[in-house]
Short mmCIF file of C-alpha atoms in Angstrom, two decimals:
data_model
loop_
_atom_site.label_atom_id
_atom_site.label_comp_id
_atom_site.label_asym_id
_atom_site.label_seq_id
_atom_site.Cartn_x
_atom_site.Cartn_y
_atom_site.Cartn_z
CA MET K 1 102.81 109.46 103.91
CA ASP K 2 102.49 113.17 103.15
CA ILE K 3 98.95 114.48 103.22
CA ILE K 4 97.87 117.89 101.97
CA GLY K 5 95.03 119.22 104.06
CA TYR K 6 93.99 120.72 107.36
CA LYS K 7 95.39 119.44 110.66
CA TYR K 8 93.63 119.72 114.05
CA ILE K 9 95.03 118.88 117.47
CA ASN K 10 91.62 118.08 118.91
CA GLU K 11 88.58 116.39 117.45
CA ASN K 12 86.20 119.22 118.26
CA ASP K 13 88.07 121.59 115.94
CA ALA K 14 87.84 119.02 113.14
CA GLN K 15 84.10 118.72 113.75
CA VAL K 16 83.71 122.50 113.54
CA ALA K 17 85.57 122.57 110.23
CA ARG K 18 83.44 119.70 108.91
CA LYS K 19 80.26 121.59 109.83
CA GLN K 20 81.54 124.76 108.16
CA CYS K 21 81.90 122.87 104.90
CA ALA K 22 78.50 121.15 105.24
CA ASP K 23 76.80 124.48 105.97
CA PHE K 24 78.49 126.09 102.98
CA TYR K 25 77.03 123.44 100.67
CA GLY K 26 73.64 123.29 102.42
CA LEU K 27 74.00 119.73 103.73
CA PRO K 28 72.09 117.80 104.79
CA LYS K 29 69.51 118.82 102.23
CA THR K 30 66.72 117.04 104.12
CA PRO K 31 66.87 115.00 107.34
CA GLU K 32 66.00 111.86 105.36
CA ASP K 33 68.94 112.18 102.98
CA GLU K 34 71.96 109.91 103.26
CA THR K 35 74.44 112.73 102.68
CA LYS K 36 75.19 114.60 105.90
CA TYR K 37 78.57 116.24 105.20
CA TRP K 38 80.54 117.65 102.29
CA VAL K 39 83.87 116.42 103.69
CA ASP K 40 84.76 114.34 106.74
CA TYR K 41 87.80 114.25 108.98
CA ASN K 42 90.14 111.34 109.73
CA LYS K 43 92.06 110.37 112.85
CA ALA K 44 95.82 109.91 112.59
CA ASP K 45 95.82 107.31 115.34
CA LEU K 46 99.26 105.88 114.59
CA ASN K 47 100.95 109.27 114.92
CA THR K 48 102.30 110.54 118.25
CA PRO K 49 100.64 112.62 119.41
CA ILE K 50 97.48 111.69 117.53
CA PHE K 51 95.67 114.37 115.58
CA TRP K 52 92.71 114.82 113.25
CA TYR K 53 92.77 116.07 109.68
CA ILE K 54 90.69 116.86 106.64
CA ALA K 55 92.28 116.02 103.30
CA PHE K 56 92.45 118.85 100.80
CA ASP K 57 89.96 119.32 98.02
CA GLU K 58 89.61 122.36 95.80
CA SER K 59 85.97 122.66 96.82
CA ILE K 60 86.85 123.51 100.43
CA GLU K 61 89.77 125.87 99.93
CA GLN K 62 87.48 128.90 99.94
CA ILE K 63 86.03 127.70 103.27
CA LEU K 64 89.05 126.40 105.18
CA GLY K 65 91.78 128.41 103.48
CA GLU K 66 95.28 127.45 102.41
CA PRO K 67 96.12 123.79 103.19
CA THR K 68 99.37 122.53 104.69
CA THR K 69 101.38 119.33 104.20
CA PHE K 70 101.92 116.90 107.08
CA ASP K 71 102.90 113.28 107.66
CA VAL K 72 100.26 110.65 108.49
CA ILE K 73 101.31 107.13 109.47
CA ILE K 74 99.11 104.54 107.76
CA GLU K 75 99.58 100.79 107.95
CA PHE K 76 98.81 98.89 104.77
CA MET V 1 73.86 60.32 77.39
CA SER V 2 73.03 58.73 80.76
CA ARG V 3 70.16 60.01 82.87
CA ASN V 4 72.58 61.50 85.44
CA THR V 5 74.59 63.19 82.71
CA GLN V 6 71.39 64.62 81.24
CA ILE V 7 70.33 65.98 84.62
CA GLY V 8 73.76 67.52 85.12
CA PHE V 9 73.67 69.04 81.65
CA PHE V 10 70.28 70.67 82.13
CA GLN V 11 71.20 71.83 85.66
CA SER V 12 74.30 73.46 84.21
CA LEU V 13 72.18 75.22 81.58
CA LEU V 14 69.78 76.41 84.26
CA ASN V 15 72.56 77.72 86.47
CA SER V 16 74.30 79.59 83.68
CA ASP V 17 71.06 81.17 82.45
CA PRO V 18 71.44 84.90 83.13
CA THR V 19 67.66 85.16 83.59
CA VAL V 20 67.96 82.94 86.67
CA PHE V 21 68.61 85.16 89.66
CA LEU V 22 71.89 84.27 91.35
CA LEU V 23 70.53 84.57 94.87
CA ASP V 24 67.62 82.28 94.00
CA GLU V 25 70.09 79.57 93.00
CA TYR V 26 72.75 80.33 95.64
CA PRO V 27 70.82 81.88 98.51
CA ASN V 28 73.14 81.89 101.51
CA ALA V 29 74.55 85.36 100.97
CA LYS V 30 75.30 87.78 103.77
CA VAL V 31 75.21 90.76 101.42
CA ALA V 32 74.68 91.21 97.69
CA TYR V 33 75.20 94.43 95.76
CA SER V 34 74.61 94.72 92.04
CA LEU V 35 73.32 97.00 89.31
CA ARG V 36 71.23 94.09 88.05
CA LYS V 37 68.58 92.29 90.04
CA LEU V 38 69.93 89.27 91.89
CA SER V 39 66.82 87.96 93.63
CA SER V 40 63.19 87.33 92.67
CA ILE V 41 62.25 88.16 96.27
CA TYR V 42 63.98 91.52 96.57
CA ALA V 43 61.53 94.39 95.94
CA GLY V 44 63.63 97.38 96.99
CA SER V 45 65.63 99.96 95.09
CA CYS V 46 69.00 99.42 93.45
CA ILE V 47 70.86 102.57 94.46
CA ARG V 48 70.26 106.00 95.97
CA VAL V 49 71.77 108.88 94.01
CA ARG V 50 72.73 112.47 94.84
CA ARG V 51 72.72 114.84 91.89
CA SER V 52 75.47 117.45 91.80
CA SER V 53 73.23 120.32 90.68
CA ASP V 54 71.46 120.79 94.01
CA ASN V 55 72.48 117.80 96.21
CA THR V 56 68.94 116.37 96.10
CA GLU V 57 68.77 112.57 96.50
CA GLN V 58 66.48 109.94 94.98
CA ASP V 59 66.18 106.16 95.04
CA ILE V 60 66.57 104.45 91.65
CA GLY V 61 65.07 101.01 91.10
CA PHE V 62 65.08 98.32 88.42
CA VAL V 63 63.44 97.98 85.02
CA ASN V 64 63.61 94.62 83.26
CA ASP V 65 65.83 93.43 86.14
CA GLU V 66 68.46 96.08 85.43
CA LEU V 67 69.19 99.53 86.86
CA ASP V 68 66.50 101.94 85.64
CA THR V 69 68.79 104.25 83.68
CA THR V 70 65.85 106.21 82.25
CA ALA V 71 64.73 107.23 85.73
CA LEU V 72 68.35 107.84 86.68
CA LEU V 73 69.01 110.27 83.83
CA SER V 74 65.62 111.92 84.27
CA PHE V 75 66.65 112.73 87.83
CA VAL V 76 70.29 113.69 87.30
CA GLY V 77 69.96 115.46 83.94
CA ALA V 78 73.20 116.77 82.45
CA ASN V 79 74.91 116.83 85.83
CA ASN V 80 76.88 114.27 87.84
CA GLY V 81 75.11 111.57 89.83
CA HIS V 82 76.86 110.16 92.90
CA VAL V 83 75.95 106.91 94.69
CA THR V 84 75.06 107.61 98.31
CA THR V 85 73.70 104.08 98.89
CA TRP V 86 74.10 100.73 97.15
CA TYR V 87 71.29 98.61 98.53
CA ASN V 88 71.88 95.09 99.80
CA GLN V 89 69.56 92.85 97.77
CA LYS V 90 69.30 90.42 100.66
CA GLY V 91 67.03 93.07 102.15
CA THR V 92 68.64 92.74 105.58
CA GLY V 93 70.09 96.24 105.81
CA ASP V 94 73.88 96.35 105.60
CA ASN V 95 73.62 98.70 102.64
CA LEU V 96 76.82 100.20 101.30
CA ASN V 97 76.71 103.94 101.85
CA ASN V 98 78.69 107.11 102.40
CA ILE V 99 77.35 110.18 104.21
CA THR V 100 80.16 112.39 102.87
CA ALA V 101 79.50 113.98 99.49
CA ILE V 102 83.05 114.35 98.28
CA ASN V 103 83.78 110.62 98.74
CA GLN V 104 80.71 109.20 96.98
CA PRO V 105 81.49 107.30 93.74
CA LEU V 106 80.00 108.22 90.39
CA ILE V 107 77.18 106.60 88.41
CA VAL V 108 76.40 109.49 86.02
CA ASN V 109 79.15 111.64 84.56
CA SER V 110 77.91 114.90 82.98
CA GLY V 111 74.62 113.34 81.94
CA VAL V 112 76.08 110.02 80.75
CA VAL V 113 75.59 106.77 82.69
CA GLU V 114 78.90 105.10 83.56
CA LYS V 115 79.01 101.71 81.80
CA VAL V 116 81.35 98.78 81.23
CA ASN V 117 80.58 96.56 78.26
CA GLY V 118 77.24 98.33 77.92
CA LYS V 119 76.15 97.61 81.49
CA PRO V 120 75.91 100.25 84.23
CA ALA V 121 78.92 100.47 86.55
CA ILE V 122 79.93 102.57 89.55
CA LEU V 123 83.19 104.51 89.15
CA GLY V 124 85.59 105.26 91.99
CA ASP V 125 88.07 108.13 91.73
CA SER V 126 90.76 107.00 94.25
CA ASN V 127 89.30 109.09 97.08
CA ASP V 128 85.90 107.39 97.24
CA LEU V 129 84.55 104.81 99.66
CA LEU V 130 81.31 102.98 100.41
CA ALA V 131 80.92 101.05 103.65
CA ALA V 132 78.42 98.57 105.06
CA GLY V 133 77.67 96.21 107.86
CA ASN V 134 77.40 96.29 111.61
CA THR V 135 80.21 95.06 113.80
CA THR V 136 79.48 91.35 113.37
CA THR V 137 78.11 91.05 109.83
CA PHE V 138 81.41 89.92 108.34
CA LYS V 139 82.85 87.96 111.26
CA TYR V 140 82.32 84.75 109.29
CA LEU V 141 85.00 85.78 106.79
CA HIS V 142 87.82 85.59 109.30
CA ASP V 143 86.56 83.54 112.24
CA GLY V 144 88.37 80.43 111.06
CA THR V 145 85.26 78.25 111.14
CA THR V 146 83.39 79.21 107.97
CA LYS V 147 84.36 78.46 104.39
CA ALA V 148 83.05 81.54 102.62
CA SER V 149 82.66 82.50 98.96
CA THR V 150 82.71 85.91 97.35
CA VAL V 151 82.31 87.03 93.77
CA SER V 152 82.87 90.48 92.33
CA VAL V 153 82.62 92.07 88.90
CA MET V 154 84.81 95.06 88.25
CA LYS V 155 86.98 96.81 85.70
CA THR V 156 90.43 98.09 86.64
CA GLY V 157 91.46 101.60 85.66
CA ALA V 158 94.87 103.01 84.87
CA ASN V 159 96.25 102.34 88.35
CA VAL V 160 96.85 98.77 89.52
CA THR V 161 100.00 99.66 91.44
CA SER V 162 98.57 101.04 94.69
CA THR V 163 94.82 100.85 95.14
CA HIS V 164 92.34 99.20 97.47
CA PHE V 165 89.41 97.14 96.22
CA TYR V 166 87.57 96.01 99.35
CA TRP V 167 88.57 95.81 102.97
CA LEU V 168 87.15 94.62 106.25
CA THR V 169 87.83 97.42 108.67
CA THR V 170 86.79 98.93 111.96
CA LEU V 171 86.53 102.24 110.07
CA ALA V 172 88.10 103.77 113.18
CA SER V 173 91.69 102.64 113.00
CA SER V 174 94.44 102.65 110.40
CA THR V 175 95.72 99.29 111.62
CA SER V 176 95.50 96.76 108.81
CA ILE V 177 93.32 93.92 110.04
CA GLY V 178 90.74 91.56 108.63
CA VAL V 179 90.20 90.14 105.16
CA ASN V 180 91.03 92.53 102.38
CA ASN V 181 91.80 92.88 98.69
CA PHE V 182 94.18 95.43 97.27
CA MET V 183 96.21 95.97 94.13
CA PHE V 184 99.91 96.61 93.79
CA SER V 185 102.50 95.93 91.08
CA SER V 186 99.80 94.51 88.78
CA ILE V 187 98.69 91.99 91.40
CA LEU V 188 95.38 91.60 93.18
CA ARG V 189 96.27 90.44 96.69
CA GLN V 190 93.60 88.58 98.66
CA ARG V 191 94.78 88.83 102.25
CA ALA V 192 93.88 88.26 105.88
CA ARG V 193 95.78 90.03 108.63
CA ASN V 194 95.64 91.06 112.29
CA GLY V 195 97.93 94.04 112.04
CA GLY V 196 101.69 93.72 112.16
CA ALA V 197 103.63 91.62 109.70
CA ALA V 198 101.79 88.28 110.00
CA THR V 199 99.52 87.66 107.07
CA ILE V 200 98.14 85.07 104.73
CA GLN V 201 97.77 86.05 101.11
CA THR V 202 97.05 84.81 97.63
CA ASP V 203 98.17 86.84 94.61
CA GLY V 204 96.63 86.97 91.15
CA SER V 205 98.02 88.89 88.19
CA ILE V 206 95.87 91.68 86.80
CA ALA V 207 96.19 94.37 84.14
CA THR V 208 95.03 97.94 83.75
CA ASN V 209 91.69 98.78 82.10
CA THR V 210 90.52 95.17 82.14
CA HIS V 211 87.12 93.68 82.97
CA TYR V 212 87.23 90.93 85.60
CA THR V 213 85.13 88.61 87.68
CA PHE V 214 86.90 87.40 90.82
CA PHE V 215 85.55 84.31 92.55
CA GLN V 216 87.24 83.87 95.91
CA ILE V 217 87.17 81.34 98.71
CA HIS V 218 88.03 82.50 102.23
CA ASP V 219 88.82 79.55 104.47
CA VAL V 220 91.34 81.07 106.84
CA GLY V 221 91.11 78.18 109.32
CA ASN V 222 92.00 75.53 106.72
CA ALA V 223 94.91 73.31 107.82
CA THR V 224 96.34 73.36 104.29
CA ASN V 225 98.04 76.71 103.75
CA ALA V 226 97.33 76.86 100.02
CA ASP V 227 93.62 76.37 100.64
CA LYS V 228 93.20 79.22 103.13
CA LEU V 229 92.62 81.81 100.39
CA ILE V 230 91.75 80.78 96.83
CA MET V 231 91.28 83.16 93.92
CA ASN V 232 89.76 82.47 90.52
CA ILE V 233 89.98 85.10 87.79
CA ASN V 234 87.60 85.02 84.83
CA ASN V 235 86.90 81.32 85.36
CA GLY V 236 90.54 80.36 84.83
CA LEU V 237 92.56 77.98 86.98
CA ASP V 238 92.30 78.40 90.73
CA ILE V 239 95.16 80.45 92.22
CA LYS V 240 96.51 79.17 95.53
CA THR V 241 99.74 80.98 96.37
CA ASN V 242 99.50 81.26 100.14
CA THR V 243 102.33 79.50 101.99
CA SER V 244 101.80 80.92 105.48
CA SER V 245 100.29 78.93 108.33
CA PHE V 246 99.24 82.11 110.11
CA THR V 247 95.64 82.07 111.36
CA PRO V 248 93.90 85.43 111.78
CA SER V 249 92.50 86.01 115.24
CA THR V 250 88.87 85.16 115.79
CA ALA V 251 88.70 87.98 118.30
CA ASN V 252 88.71 90.63 115.63
CA SER V 253 85.00 90.72 114.96
CA SER V 254 84.25 94.43 114.80
CA PHE V 255 84.63 94.81 111.08
CA ARG V 256 82.62 96.68 108.51
CA LEU V 257 83.01 96.26 104.77
CA ALA V 258 84.71 99.11 102.90
CA VAL V 259 84.47 99.04 99.11
CA PHE V 260 86.50 101.18 96.70
CA ASN V 261 89.02 102.01 99.41
CA TYR V 262 90.90 101.34 102.60
CA TYR V 263 89.37 102.46 105.89
CA ILE V 264 89.66 106.14 105.06
CA PRO V 265 88.74 107.97 101.89
CA SER V 266 90.64 110.98 100.54
CA ASN V 267 93.95 109.16 100.70
CA ASN V 268 94.53 108.74 96.94
CA PHE V 269 94.74 104.95 97.43
CA GLY V 270 91.17 104.13 96.48
CA LEU V 271 90.15 101.99 93.53
CA ASP V 272 90.69 103.62 90.20
CA GLY V 273 88.01 101.68 88.38
CA HIS V 274 84.43 100.45 88.12
CA ILE V 275 82.44 97.95 90.19
CA GLN V 276 79.24 96.32 88.93
CA GLU V 277 78.53 93.50 91.38
CA MET V 278 79.73 92.09 94.73
CA ILE V 279 78.24 89.09 96.56
CA PHE V 280 79.50 87.76 99.90
CA TRP V 281 78.21 84.29 100.77
CA ASN V 282 78.74 82.70 104.16
CA ASP V 283 78.73 79.33 102.45
CA ASP V 284 81.05 77.21 100.36
CA TYR V 285 80.04 77.49 96.71
CA SER V 286 83.37 76.32 95.31
CA ALA V 287 81.63 73.39 93.59
CA ASP V 288 79.31 75.87 91.85
CA LYS V 289 82.07 78.22 90.77
CA SER V 290 81.77 77.52 87.05
CA ALA V 291 77.98 77.87 87.06
CA ILE V 292 78.16 81.15 88.99
CA ASN V 293 80.88 82.45 86.69
CA SER V 294 78.79 81.45 83.66
CA ASN V 295 75.73 83.28 84.98
CA ILE V 296 77.86 86.39 85.47
CA ASN V 297 79.66 86.14 82.14
CA ASN V 298 76.47 85.53 80.18
CA TYR V 299 75.21 88.86 81.50
CA TYR V 300 78.39 90.99 81.59
CA ASN V 301 80.29 89.39 78.66
CA ILE V 302 83.64 89.63 80.44
CA TYR V 303 85.76 86.92 78.79
#
């Protein structure tokens, strides 16, 4: 299925992007809070080669920039 | 009226009394999530909420055995309130939660508590997800040795063509395994699968924007195919449409429970609708189905 978002070829880059978004929104607010991140990344483990991605949301466009569209294989 | 009939009559009244806590009457639950109190023993909070104005979080408890909406609105104000944690009223951990802000479902929308039939309800937006359980909590649902019961109270939204309701998942793989419930083509499919094409499934017809209680039996090891997965909708006739003899592997034990979605959020396939209550028993309560449904309906006024 087509996903609009941000694609990363290694997990570390996805983690960096996740932290950028969390820092932008001041998360976590306190160490005791449940909420640690603003967005999280997913692993496209059925794709070859595998990759990591963050799905698009308007709230992160100003942080991560213009999204792209890519295919993610998901088994239902 | 004979003595036995009288006893049965009064027991039925007791069981359908909404002031009787469901977990007191039917105690062998693995997990129990609700916006009403389900147990006289449970003394913890109902949910934990993040308010959109500054991302501060606060636990919200019960008043008169229901979600304390006064405290909730006092905390959230005119903003949105998102559920970060839905506490398991068994008090054994296994709380439903999500550590990612953008995928947390809604309980307060612009200062108004989300409700269905006047009772608080949690709203998913198709990209939301709450997950619970360690790697063995839900093994009983698919190990082929336990006849398990679940009940859930929810209201469908505008989309019943491609959404996920709840799903046992590793949360690390997109392979479809475990016991799950999803909606397509106006059907709720109760399914068990190990990945690949092999599956057992029971299908019940559903409609958009409709309030439901689903009572389900998961008995995947049953020798009779039709009895492997049984669905009951709004206390109607039992639905037994499975014809497959497939038995899910007992080796797949590393499942967590995902609610409102498949294993990943942000995929636009999450539940478009509200959830008010979900109880997973590792026991066979099929003989108590009507009494459990009555307790639920007397409170939620579903049908």
